mmCIF file of C-alpha atoms and ligand atoms in Angstrom:
data_model
loop_
_atom_site.group_PDB
_atom_site.id
_atom_site.type_symbol
_atom_site.label_atom_id
_atom_site.label_comp_id
_atom_site.label_asym_id
_atom_site.label_seq_id
_atom_site.Cartn_x
_atom_site.Cartn_y
_atom_site.Cartn_z
ATOM 1 C CA MET C 1 -3.455 21.517 6.458
ATOM 2 C CA HIS C 2 -4.865 20.745 2.883
ATOM 3 C CA VAL C 3 -3.583 17.353 1.870
ATOM 4 C CA LEU C 4 -3.319 15.972 -1.693
ATOM 5 C CA VAL C 5 -3.781 12.259 -1.497
ATOM 6 C CA THR C 6 -3.088 10.581 -4.600
ATOM 7 C CA GLY C 7 -4.426 6.937 -5.219
ATOM 8 C CA GLY C 8 -6.969 8.017 -2.483
ATOM 9 C CA ALA C 9 -9.852 5.673 -3.904
ATOM 10 C CA GLY C 10 -7.343 2.584 -3.720
ATOM 11 C CA PHE C 11 -6.984 0.143 -0.608
ATOM 12 C CA ILE C 12 -4.642 2.118 1.488
ATOM 13 C CA GLY C 13 -5.001 5.621 0.163
ATOM 14 C CA SER C 14 -8.681 5.452 1.051
ATOM 15 C CA ASN C 15 -7.896 4.041 4.471
ATOM 16 C CA TYR C 16 -5.651 7.035 5.097
ATOM 17 C CA VAL C 17 -8.458 9.460 3.639
ATOM 18 C CA ARG C 18 -11.235 7.891 6.057
ATOM 19 C CA ARG C 19 -9.102 8.022 8.927
ATOM 20 C CA LEU C 20 -7.744 11.646 8.262
ATOM 21 C CA LEU C 21 -11.482 12.734 8.088
ATOM 22 C CA THR C 22 -12.811 10.729 10.887
ATOM 23 C CA GLY C 23 -10.174 10.720 13.487
ATOM 24 C CA GLY C 24 -7.346 8.344 14.642
ATOM 25 C CA LEU C 25 -4.460 10.226 12.951
ATOM 26 C CA ASP C 26 -2.883 13.254 14.204
ATOM 27 C CA THR C 27 -2.802 15.346 11.201
ATOM 28 C CA GLU C 28 -5.517 17.930 11.172
ATOM 29 C CA VAL C 29 -6.825 18.446 7.882
ATOM 30 C CA SER C 30 -9.006 21.659 6.670
ATOM 31 C CA GLY C 31 -9.106 19.787 3.369
ATOM 32 C CA VAL C 32 -8.252 16.619 1.537
ATOM 33 C CA THR C 33 -8.136 16.459 -2.266
ATOM 34 C CA VAL C 34 -7.993 13.023 -3.584
ATOM 35 C CA LEU C 35 -6.564 12.577 -6.944
ATOM 36 C CA ASP C 36 -7.153 9.070 -8.528
ATOM 37 C CA LYS C 37 -7.414 7.585 -11.908
ATOM 38 C CA LEU C 38 -9.829 5.135 -10.896
ATOM 39 C CA THR C 39 -8.109 2.147 -12.564
ATOM 40 C CA TYR C 40 -9.587 -1.365 -11.893
ATOM 41 C CA ALA C 41 -8.207 -0.979 -8.400
ATOM 42 C CA GLY C 42 -9.650 2.451 -7.484
ATOM 43 C CA ASN C 43 -13.218 2.414 -6.333
ATOM 44 C CA LEU C 44 -15.306 5.430 -5.112
ATOM 45 C CA GLU C 45 -17.191 2.976 -2.810
ATOM 46 C CA ASN C 46 -14.051 3.049 -0.666
ATOM 47 C CA LEU C 47 -14.658 6.694 0.120
ATOM 48 C CA ALA C 48 -18.505 6.321 0.644
ATOM 49 C CA PRO C 49 -18.145 6.517 4.524
ATOM 50 C CA VAL C 50 -16.682 9.839 4.097
ATOM 51 C CA SER C 51 -18.336 11.190 0.758
ATOM 52 C CA ASP C 52 -20.654 13.662 2.748
ATOM 53 C CA ASP C 53 -17.681 15.373 4.542
ATOM 54 C CA SER C 54 -17.328 18.945 2.993
ATOM 55 C CA ARG C 55 -13.650 18.861 3.454
ATOM 56 C CA LEU C 56 -13.321 15.973 0.841
ATOM 57 C CA ARG C 57 -12.950 16.906 -2.851
ATOM 58 C CA PHE C 58 -12.321 14.064 -5.339
ATOM 59 C CA VAL C 59 -10.752 14.753 -8.713
ATOM 60 C CA ARG C 60 -10.286 12.000 -11.285
ATOM 61 C CA GLY C 61 -7.182 12.251 -13.054
ATOM 62 C CA ASP C 62 -3.678 10.682 -13.852
ATOM 63 C CA ILE C 63 -0.625 11.663 -11.719
ATOM 64 C CA ALA C 64 1.337 11.854 -14.834
ATOM 65 C CA ASP C 65 -1.038 14.743 -16.054
ATOM 66 C CA GLU C 66 1.519 17.582 -16.615
ATOM 67 C CA THR C 67 -1.245 20.455 -16.596
ATOM 68 C CA LEU C 68 -3.616 18.884 -13.846
ATOM 69 C CA VAL C 69 -1.092 18.073 -11.237
ATOM 70 C CA PRO C 70 0.706 21.535 -10.945
ATOM 71 C CA LYS C 71 -2.729 22.932 -10.477
ATOM 72 C CA LEU C 72 -3.651 20.811 -7.735
ATOM 73 C CA LEU C 73 -0.341 21.161 -5.960
ATOM 74 C CA SER C 74 -0.497 24.751 -6.001
ATOM 75 C CA GLU C 75 -3.785 24.557 -3.593
ATOM 76 C CA VAL C 76 -2.325 22.253 -1.081
ATOM 77 C CA ASP C 77 0.153 22.156 1.785
ATOM 78 C CA ALA C 78 1.183 18.682 1.475
ATOM 79 C CA VAL C 79 1.038 15.745 -0.898
ATOM 80 C CA VAL C 80 1.077 11.720 0.087
ATOM 81 C CA ASN C 81 1.719 9.581 -3.039
ATOM 82 C CA PHE C 82 -0.141 6.368 -2.765
ATOM 83 C CA ALA C 83 -1.007 6.279 -6.506
ATOM 84 C CA ALA C 84 0.451 3.111 -8.227
ATOM 85 C CA GLU C 85 -0.055 0.193 -10.062
ATOM 86 C CA SER C 86 0.424 -2.373 -6.987
ATOM 87 C CA HIS C 87 -0.076 -5.974 -8.214
ATOM 88 C CA VAL C 88 2.984 -8.136 -8.624
ATOM 89 C CA ASP C 89 1.350 -10.795 -10.748
ATOM 90 C CA ARG C 90 -0.025 -8.103 -13.197
ATOM 91 C CA SER C 91 3.547 -6.591 -13.647
ATOM 92 C CA ILE C 92 4.839 -10.024 -14.655
ATOM 93 C CA GLY C 93 2.118 -10.042 -17.439
ATOM 94 C CA ASN C 94 2.631 -6.541 -18.651
ATOM 95 C CA SER C 95 4.786 -3.972 -16.869
ATOM 96 C CA THR C 96 3.867 -0.711 -19.190
ATOM 97 C CA GLU C 97 1.351 0.642 -16.750
ATOM 98 C CA PHE C 98 3.707 0.281 -13.723
ATOM 99 C CA VAL C 99 6.466 2.152 -15.371
ATOM 100 C CA HIS C 100 3.778 4.923 -16.532
ATOM 101 C CA THR C 101 2.440 5.531 -13.102
ATOM 102 C CA ASN C 102 4.886 4.382 -10.758
ATOM 103 C CA ILE C 103 7.877 5.974 -12.572
ATOM 104 C CA VAL C 104 6.779 8.759 -14.786
ATOM 105 C CA GLY C 105 3.674 9.548 -12.648
ATOM 106 C CA THR C 106 5.827 9.986 -9.572
ATOM 107 C CA HIS C 107 8.260 11.988 -11.488
ATOM 108 C CA ASN C 108 5.576 14.445 -12.605
ATOM 109 C CA LEU C 109 4.406 14.906 -9.062
ATOM 110 C CA LEU C 110 7.893 15.665 -7.827
ATOM 111 C CA ARG C 111 8.632 18.102 -10.704
ATOM 112 C CA ALA C 112 5.396 19.961 -9.982
ATOM 113 C CA ALA C 113 6.142 19.965 -6.155
ATOM 114 C CA GLN C 114 9.346 21.633 -6.739
ATOM 115 C CA GLN C 115 7.885 24.207 -9.162
ATOM 116 C CA GLU C 116 4.862 24.992 -6.919
ATOM 117 C CA GLY C 117 6.950 25.081 -3.879
ATOM 118 C CA THR C 118 4.845 22.446 -2.199
ATOM 119 C CA PRO C 119 5.764 22.360 1.603
ATOM 120 C CA ARG C 120 5.799 18.743 2.449
ATOM 121 C CA PHE C 121 5.841 15.447 0.262
ATOM 122 C CA VAL C 122 5.383 11.794 1.522
ATOM 123 C CA HIS C 123 6.063 9.155 -1.126
ATOM 124 C CA VAL C 124 4.662 5.576 -0.168
ATOM 125 C CA SER C 125 6.967 2.999 -1.357
ATOM 126 C CA THR C 126 7.267 -0.828 -0.331
ATOM 127 C CA ASP C 127 9.855 -3.111 1.258
ATOM 128 C CA GLU C 128 9.907 -5.132 -2.043
ATOM 129 C CA VAL C 129 12.312 -2.445 -3.421
ATOM 130 C CA TYR C 130 15.040 -4.298 -1.305
ATOM 131 C CA GLY C 131 14.551 -7.655 -2.972
ATOM 132 C CA SER C 132 14.567 -10.774 -0.762
ATOM 133 C CA ILE C 133 16.507 -11.410 2.539
ATOM 134 C CA GLU C 134 17.201 -14.896 3.759
ATOM 135 C CA GLU C 135 18.098 -13.766 7.437
ATOM 136 C CA GLY C 136 17.918 -10.611 9.402
ATOM 137 C CA SER C 137 15.919 -7.599 8.556
ATOM 138 C CA TRP C 138 16.412 -4.691 6.177
ATOM 139 C CA THR C 139 17.416 -1.237 7.360
ATOM 140 C CA GLU C 140 16.894 1.816 5.382
ATOM 141 C CA GLU C 141 20.565 1.701 4.162
ATOM 142 C CA TRP C 142 19.976 -1.516 2.345
ATOM 143 C CA PRO C 143 20.694 -1.640 -1.331
ATOM 144 C CA LEU C 144 17.897 -1.629 -3.609
ATOM 145 C CA GLU C 145 17.532 -5.108 -5.328
ATOM 146 C CA PRO C 146 14.088 -5.257 -6.799
ATOM 147 C CA ASN C 147 13.096 -8.427 -8.519
ATOM 148 C CA SER C 148 9.586 -7.942 -9.902
ATOM 149 C CA PRO C 149 8.854 -5.200 -12.459
ATOM 150 C CA TYR C 150 6.556 -3.756 -9.670
ATOM 151 C CA ALA C 151 9.244 -3.832 -7.287
ATOM 152 C CA ALA C 152 11.761 -2.144 -9.879
ATOM 153 C CA ALA C 153 9.199 0.557 -10.767
ATOM 154 C CA LYS C 154 8.742 1.542 -7.170
ATOM 155 C CA ALA C 155 12.577 1.420 -6.529
ATOM 156 C CA GLY C 156 12.934 3.784 -9.765
ATOM 157 C CA ALA C 157 10.551 6.257 -8.062
ATOM 158 C CA ASP C 158 12.472 6.037 -4.858
ATOM 159 C CA LEU C 159 15.655 7.085 -6.588
ATOM 160 C CA LEU C 160 14.027 9.898 -8.248
ATOM 161 C CA VAL C 161 12.365 10.988 -4.996
ATOM 162 C CA ARG C 162 15.922 10.884 -3.489
ATOM 163 C CA SER C 163 17.353 12.976 -6.282
ATOM 164 C CA TYR C 164 14.590 15.687 -5.824
ATOM 165 C CA ALA C 165 15.621 15.963 -2.112
ATOM 166 C CA ARG C 166 19.290 15.946 -2.753
ATOM 167 C CA THR C 167 19.397 18.246 -5.967
ATOM 168 C CA HIS C 168 16.440 20.474 -5.271
ATOM 169 C CA GLY C 169 16.012 20.368 -1.520
ATOM 170 C CA LEU C 170 12.494 19.104 -1.671
ATOM 171 C CA ASN C 171 10.964 18.215 1.588
ATOM 172 C CA VAL C 172 10.280 14.812 0.754
ATOM 173 C CA SER C 173 10.442 11.385 2.720
ATOM 174 C CA ILE C 174 9.978 7.915 1.620
ATOM 175 C CA THR C 175 8.108 5.281 3.429
ATOM 176 C CA ARG C 176 8.694 1.524 2.960
ATOM 177 C CA CYS C 177 6.056 -0.651 4.538
ATOM 178 C CA SER C 178 5.715 -4.626 4.457
ATOM 179 C CA ASN C 179 2.566 -6.402 3.260
ATOM 180 C CA ASN C 180 -0.714 -4.784 4.216
ATOM 181 C CA TYR C 181 -4.110 -6.298 5.013
ATOM 182 C CA GLY C 182 -7.474 -4.867 6.045
ATOM 183 C CA PRO C 183 -10.931 -4.006 4.777
ATOM 184 C CA TYR C 184 -11.489 -2.685 1.174
ATOM 185 C CA GLN C 185 -8.566 -4.650 -0.332
ATOM 186 C CA PHE C 186 -9.120 -5.488 -3.925
ATOM 187 C CA PRO C 187 -9.855 -9.291 -4.027
ATOM 188 C CA GLU C 188 -6.853 -10.087 -6.143
ATOM 189 C CA LYS C 189 -4.450 -9.647 -3.137
ATOM 190 C CA VAL C 190 -3.741 -12.995 -1.148
ATOM 191 C CA ILE C 191 -5.730 -12.151 1.947
ATOM 192 C CA PRO C 192 -8.919 -11.087 0.250
ATOM 193 C CA LEU C 193 -8.610 -13.541 -2.395
ATOM 194 C CA PHE C 194 -8.615 -16.500 -0.030
ATOM 195 C CA VAL C 195 -11.236 -14.903 2.101
ATOM 196 C CA THR C 196 -13.583 -14.537 -0.591
ATOM 197 C CA SER C 197 -12.961 -17.628 -2.229
ATOM 198 C CA LEU C 198 -13.482 -19.729 0.921
ATOM 199 C CA MET C 199 -16.679 -17.803 1.612
ATOM 200 C CA ARG C 200 -17.977 -19.102 -1.727
ATOM 201 C CA GLY C 201 -17.025 -22.570 -0.914
ATOM 202 C CA GLY C 202 -14.016 -22.504 -3.449
ATOM 203 C CA THR C 203 -10.486 -23.585 -3.421
ATOM 204 C CA VAL C 204 -7.577 -21.220 -2.713
ATOM 205 C CA PRO C 205 -4.277 -21.362 -4.807
ATOM 206 C CA LEU C 206 -1.036 -21.733 -2.895
ATOM 207 C CA TYR C 207 2.265 -20.930 -4.796
ATOM 208 C CA GLY C 208 5.357 -23.213 -4.860
ATOM 209 C CA ASP C 209 6.140 -24.986 -1.466
ATOM 210 C CA GLY C 210 4.220 -22.179 0.376
ATOM 211 C CA LEU C 211 7.210 -21.398 2.500
ATOM 212 C CA ASN C 212 7.816 -17.546 1.207
ATOM 213 C CA VAL C 213 7.600 -15.508 4.091
ATOM 214 C CA ARG C 214 5.979 -12.227 4.191
ATOM 215 C CA ASP C 215 5.513 -9.482 7.333
ATOM 216 C CA TRP C 216 1.691 -8.899 7.626
ATOM 217 C CA LEU C 217 0.742 -5.432 8.888
ATOM 218 C CA HIS C 218 -2.786 -4.092 9.414
ATOM 219 C CA VAL C 219 -3.656 -1.084 7.052
ATOM 220 C CA ASP C 220 -4.253 1.181 10.066
ATOM 221 C CA ASP C 221 -1.037 0.801 11.526
ATOM 222 C CA HIS C 222 0.609 1.560 8.068
ATOM 223 C CA CYS C 223 -1.470 4.795 7.885
ATOM 224 C CA ARG C 224 -0.352 5.725 11.467
ATOM 225 C CA GLY C 225 3.291 5.264 10.345
ATOM 226 C CA ILE C 226 2.857 7.412 7.165
ATOM 227 C CA ASP C 227 1.232 10.165 9.250
ATOM 228 C CA LEU C 228 4.046 10.215 11.737
ATOM 229 C CA VAL C 229 6.294 10.600 8.810
ATOM 230 C CA LEU C 230 4.269 13.470 7.137
ATOM 231 C CA ALA C 231 4.772 15.135 10.723
ATOM 232 C CA LYS C 232 8.283 14.371 11.635
ATOM 233 C CA GLY C 233 9.919 12.822 8.708
ATOM 234 C CA GLU C 234 13.246 14.499 7.678
ATOM 235 C CA PRO C 235 13.779 15.683 4.147
ATOM 236 C CA GLY C 236 15.446 12.950 1.827
ATOM 237 C CA GLU C 237 15.055 10.129 4.478
ATOM 238 C CA VAL C 238 13.432 6.861 4.153
ATOM 239 C CA TYR C 239 11.377 5.075 6.816
ATOM 240 C CA ASN C 240 10.557 1.545 7.053
ATOM 241 C CA ILE C 241 7.247 0.650 8.331
ATOM 242 C CA GLY C 242 6.961 -2.843 9.684
ATOM 243 C CA GLY C 243 6.385 -4.759 13.001
ATOM 244 C CA GLY C 244 3.383 -6.861 11.866
ATOM 245 C CA ARG C 245 3.559 -10.713 11.848
ATOM 246 C CA GLU C 246 6.092 -12.799 9.789
ATOM 247 C CA LEU C 247 4.343 -15.702 8.298
ATOM 248 C CA THR C 248 5.001 -18.343 5.630
ATOM 249 C CA ASN C 249 2.245 -18.530 3.180
ATOM 250 C CA ARG C 250 1.392 -21.932 4.336
ATOM 251 C CA GLU C 251 0.869 -20.454 8.071
ATOM 252 C CA LEU C 252 -1.193 -17.687 6.622
ATOM 253 C CA THR C 253 -3.459 -20.320 4.684
ATOM 254 C CA SER C 254 -3.814 -22.230 7.987
ATOM 255 C CA VAL C 255 -5.014 -19.227 9.698
ATOM 256 C CA LEU C 256 -7.471 -18.386 6.958
ATOM 257 C CA LEU C 257 -8.803 -21.919 6.616
ATOM 258 C CA GLU C 258 -9.450 -22.173 10.424
ATOM 259 C CA ALA C 259 -11.376 -19.053 10.198
ATOM 260 C CA PHE C 260 -13.751 -20.820 7.862
ATOM 261 C CA GLY C 261 -13.638 -24.264 9.273
ATOM 262 C CA ALA C 262 -12.093 -25.534 6.266
ATOM 263 C CA ASP C 263 -9.127 -27.871 5.782
ATOM 264 C CA TRP C 264 -6.373 -28.405 3.430
ATOM 265 C CA SER C 265 -8.721 -30.058 0.704
ATOM 266 C CA SER C 266 -9.670 -26.444 0.056
ATOM 267 C CA VAL C 267 -6.093 -25.521 -1.139
ATOM 268 C CA ARG C 268 -4.632 -26.312 -4.693
ATOM 269 C CA ALA C 269 -0.979 -26.145 -5.288
ATOM 270 C CA VAL C 270 -0.242 -23.764 -8.275
ATOM 271 C CA ALA C 271 3.189 -23.147 -10.076
ATOM 272 C CA ASP C 272 5.406 -20.552 -8.253
ATOM 273 C CA ARG C 273 5.167 -17.042 -9.239
ATOM 274 C CA LYS C 274 8.198 -16.298 -11.612
ATOM 275 C CA GLY C 275 11.229 -14.324 -9.489
ATOM 276 C CA HIS C 276 9.139 -15.202 -6.319
ATOM 277 C CA ASP C 277 11.075 -13.345 -3.467
ATOM 278 C CA ARG C 278 11.608 -15.714 -0.616
ATOM 279 C CA ARG C 279 11.428 -13.767 2.445
ATOM 280 C CA TYR C 280 10.791 -9.888 3.377
ATOM 281 C CA SER C 281 11.663 -8.467 6.611
ATOM 282 C CA LEU C 282 12.021 -4.862 7.983
ATOM 283 C CA ASP C 283 14.043 -3.328 10.743
ATOM 284 C CA ASP C 284 11.638 -0.419 11.685
ATOM 285 C CA SER C 285 13.690 0.831 14.450
ATOM 286 C CA LYS C 286 14.299 4.270 12.801
ATOM 287 C CA LEU C 287 10.487 5.022 12.866
ATOM 288 C CA ARG C 288 9.968 3.595 16.228
ATOM 289 C CA ARG C 289 12.625 6.210 17.450
ATOM 290 C CA LEU C 290 9.937 8.941 16.132
ATOM 291 C CA GLY C 291 7.329 7.245 18.364
ATOM 292 C CA TYR C 292 5.936 4.533 15.888
ATOM 293 C CA ARG C 293 4.229 1.408 17.489
ATOM 294 C CA PRO C 294 1.877 -1.006 15.630
ATOM 295 C CA GLN C 295 -1.281 -1.193 17.472
ATOM 296 C CA VAL C 296 -3.303 -3.981 15.822
ATOM 297 C CA SER C 297 -2.359 -7.569 16.734
ATOM 298 C CA PHE C 298 -2.422 -9.890 13.862
ATOM 299 C CA GLU C 299 -5.082 -12.016 15.705
ATOM 300 C CA GLU C 300 -7.452 -9.131 15.954
ATOM 301 C CA GLY C 301 -6.834 -7.675 12.757
ATOM 302 C CA ILE C 302 -7.452 -10.835 10.892
ATOM 303 C CA ARG C 303 -10.498 -11.392 12.740
ATOM 304 C CA GLN C 304 -11.907 -8.110 12.016
ATOM 305 C CA THR C 305 -10.880 -8.228 8.294
ATOM 306 C CA VAL C 306 -12.483 -11.567 7.821
ATOM 307 C CA ALA C 307 -15.792 -10.217 9.524
ATOM 308 C CA TRP C 308 -15.703 -7.219 7.281
ATOM 309 C CA TYR C 309 -15.495 -9.349 4.309
ATOM 310 C CA ARG C 310 -18.449 -11.567 5.471
ATOM 311 C CA GLU C 311 -20.417 -8.522 6.136
ATOM 312 C CA ASN C 312 -19.588 -6.542 2.878
ATOM 313 C CA ALA C 313 -20.189 -8.978 0.159
ATOM 314 C CA SER C 314 -21.919 -6.045 -1.845
ATOM 315 C CA TRP C 315 -18.589 -4.322 -1.919
ATOM 316 C CA TRP C 316 -16.410 -7.304 -3.333
ATOM 317 C CA GLN C 317 -18.862 -9.315 -5.374
ATOM 318 C CA PRO C 318 -19.331 -6.594 -8.111
ATOM 319 C CA LEU C 319 -15.333 -6.411 -8.253
ATOM 320 C CA LEU C 320 -15.150 -10.161 -8.965
ATOM 321 C CA GLU C 321 -17.777 -10.108 -11.264
ATOM 322 C CA SER C 322 -16.111 -7.317 -13.432
ATOM 323 C CA ALA C 323 -12.910 -9.125 -13.255
ATOM 324 C CA ALA C 324 -14.099 -12.136 -14.614
HETATM 325 P P1 NAD O 401 -4.338 -0.125 -4.888
HETATM 326 O O1 NAD O 401 -3.824 -0.818 -6.282
HETATM 327 O O2 NAD O 401 -5.400 -0.587 -3.997
HETATM 328 O O3 NAD O 401 -4.645 1.371 -5.127
HETATM 329 C C1 NAD O 401 -3.922 2.252 -6.130
HETATM 330 C C2 NAD O 401 -4.605 3.390 -6.426
HETATM 331 O O4 NAD O 401 -3.982 4.078 -7.028
HETATM 332 C C3 NAD O 401 -6.143 3.068 -7.231
HETATM 333 O O5 NAD O 401 -7.089 3.746 -6.522
HETATM 334 C C4 NAD O 401 -5.754 3.546 -8.547
HETATM 335 O O6 NAD O 401 -7.100 3.877 -9.223
HETATM 336 C C5 NAD O 401 -4.879 4.674 -8.364
HETATM 337 N N1 NAD O 401 -3.976 4.988 -9.562
HETATM 338 C C6 NAD O 401 -3.336 4.148 -10.211
HETATM 339 N N2 NAD O 401 -2.717 4.703 -11.330
HETATM 340 C C7 NAD O 401 -2.972 5.937 -11.011
HETATM 341 C C8 NAD O 401 -2.592 7.178 -11.780
HETATM 342 N N3 NAD O 401 -1.657 6.922 -12.862
HETATM 343 N N4 NAD O 401 -3.061 8.330 -11.553
HETATM 344 C C9 NAD O 401 -3.908 8.364 -10.465
HETATM 345 N N5 NAD O 401 -4.211 7.270 -9.621
HETATM 346 C C10 NAD O 401 -3.853 6.219 -9.943
HETATM 347 O O7 NAD O 401 -2.858 0.016 -4.275
HETATM 348 P P2 NAD O 401 -2.466 -0.103 -2.547
HETATM 349 O O8 NAD O 401 -2.574 -1.513 -2.057
HETATM 350 O O9 NAD O 401 -3.526 0.662 -1.909
HETATM 351 O O10 NAD O 401 -1.195 0.661 -2.358
HETATM 352 C C11 NAD O 401 -1.079 1.909 -2.355
HETATM 353 C C12 NAD O 401 0.557 2.207 -2.250
HETATM 354 O O11 NAD O 401 1.156 1.766 -1.156
HETATM 355 C C13 NAD O 401 1.097 1.861 -3.425
HETATM 356 O O12 NAD O 401 2.250 2.670 -3.762
HETATM 357 C C14 NAD O 401 1.876 0.684 -3.106
HETATM 358 O O13 NAD O 401 3.084 0.294 -3.873
HETATM 359 C C15 NAD O 401 2.236 1.026 -1.507
HETATM 360 N N6 NAD O 401 2.366 -0.426 -0.799
HETATM 361 C C16 NAD O 401 1.422 -1.229 -0.804
HETATM 362 C C17 NAD O 401 1.384 -2.256 0.130
HETATM 363 C C18 NAD O 401 0.398 -3.456 0.039
HETATM 364 O O14 NAD O 401 0.396 -4.581 0.898
HETATM 365 N N7 NAD O 401 -0.881 -3.372 -0.494
HETATM 366 C C19 NAD O 401 2.503 -2.468 0.863
HETATM 367 C C20 NAD O 401 3.387 -1.611 0.973
HETATM 368 C C21 NAD O 401 3.412 -0.365 -0.084
#
């Protein structure tokens, strides 16, 4: 199978590409084409471990490009759409690019896939489309109640995906995953931000009362879930991917402080994020019925992730410098 991976130079997309090409996933690939715009979040270094693989082709471009996308889709058997603007805080500052990539870009992919008769499409979405839940866990039937511009743009894309499955019979499924962590995550997201700050002896910012709850899943488990949906997901269906570890931001901060032998004097309280969702929690039993089981325990995943950032300062230091 030849797979088009959009956003394949980002955190999760590059993990999926590396695993497709080096093993660990069920999909067997004859080719992988990465389409990535290389925004601030895209980094060819993320693909360096597989750059010599003759099955990999990299194309720099925009998923909203109405000429390029149909051409690429005519050459592949499946598309997995990771490309997105993905940082909530940035979407609060300016949501224009979020609408462009997450909605207009996804629409362009769907339209081209319909025109070109692309056999299989997986759209990677997020649990943030459901909003915030005080108790219990979201099933896929939960209404979409996004609160941030990021989540709203992802929800808009999900509705377009649904419409292309219902109206045009496109063979497209949606995944909605909880918060990911692991190597190669851009150091603006909370875990790599805290790890790289603590490594440099700095302080870390904790939003509000620190009691917001997130479900943390290792990126390898997310990619396993996506790959299972690519193989076994039904057209027009949504699959939650969860099963990580629910932690308050204070608990997460404690784990990371401990990893560096630091204490709460390294933490500074900052004003809460606008519209900050209180709790995310997914019911992933639908995907488990297809055979999904997360394999990376939170303790082991965090240990490996902290070790990776310790050993790969040459990866993240230039990113911090260019962001400064
Ligand atoms: P990321 O920001 O690390 O990577 C996004 C990639 O998309 C980058 O390589 C960027 O260059 C590329 N891109 C952006 N706009 C583009 C465009 N118009 N055309 C082509 N490429 C473009 O994001 P991530 O954390 O790897 O997330 C990947 C996907 O997974 C996103 O769709 C996100 O909504 C979803 N998701 C992320 C998480 C998480 O915790 N990070 C959780 C659930 C779902």
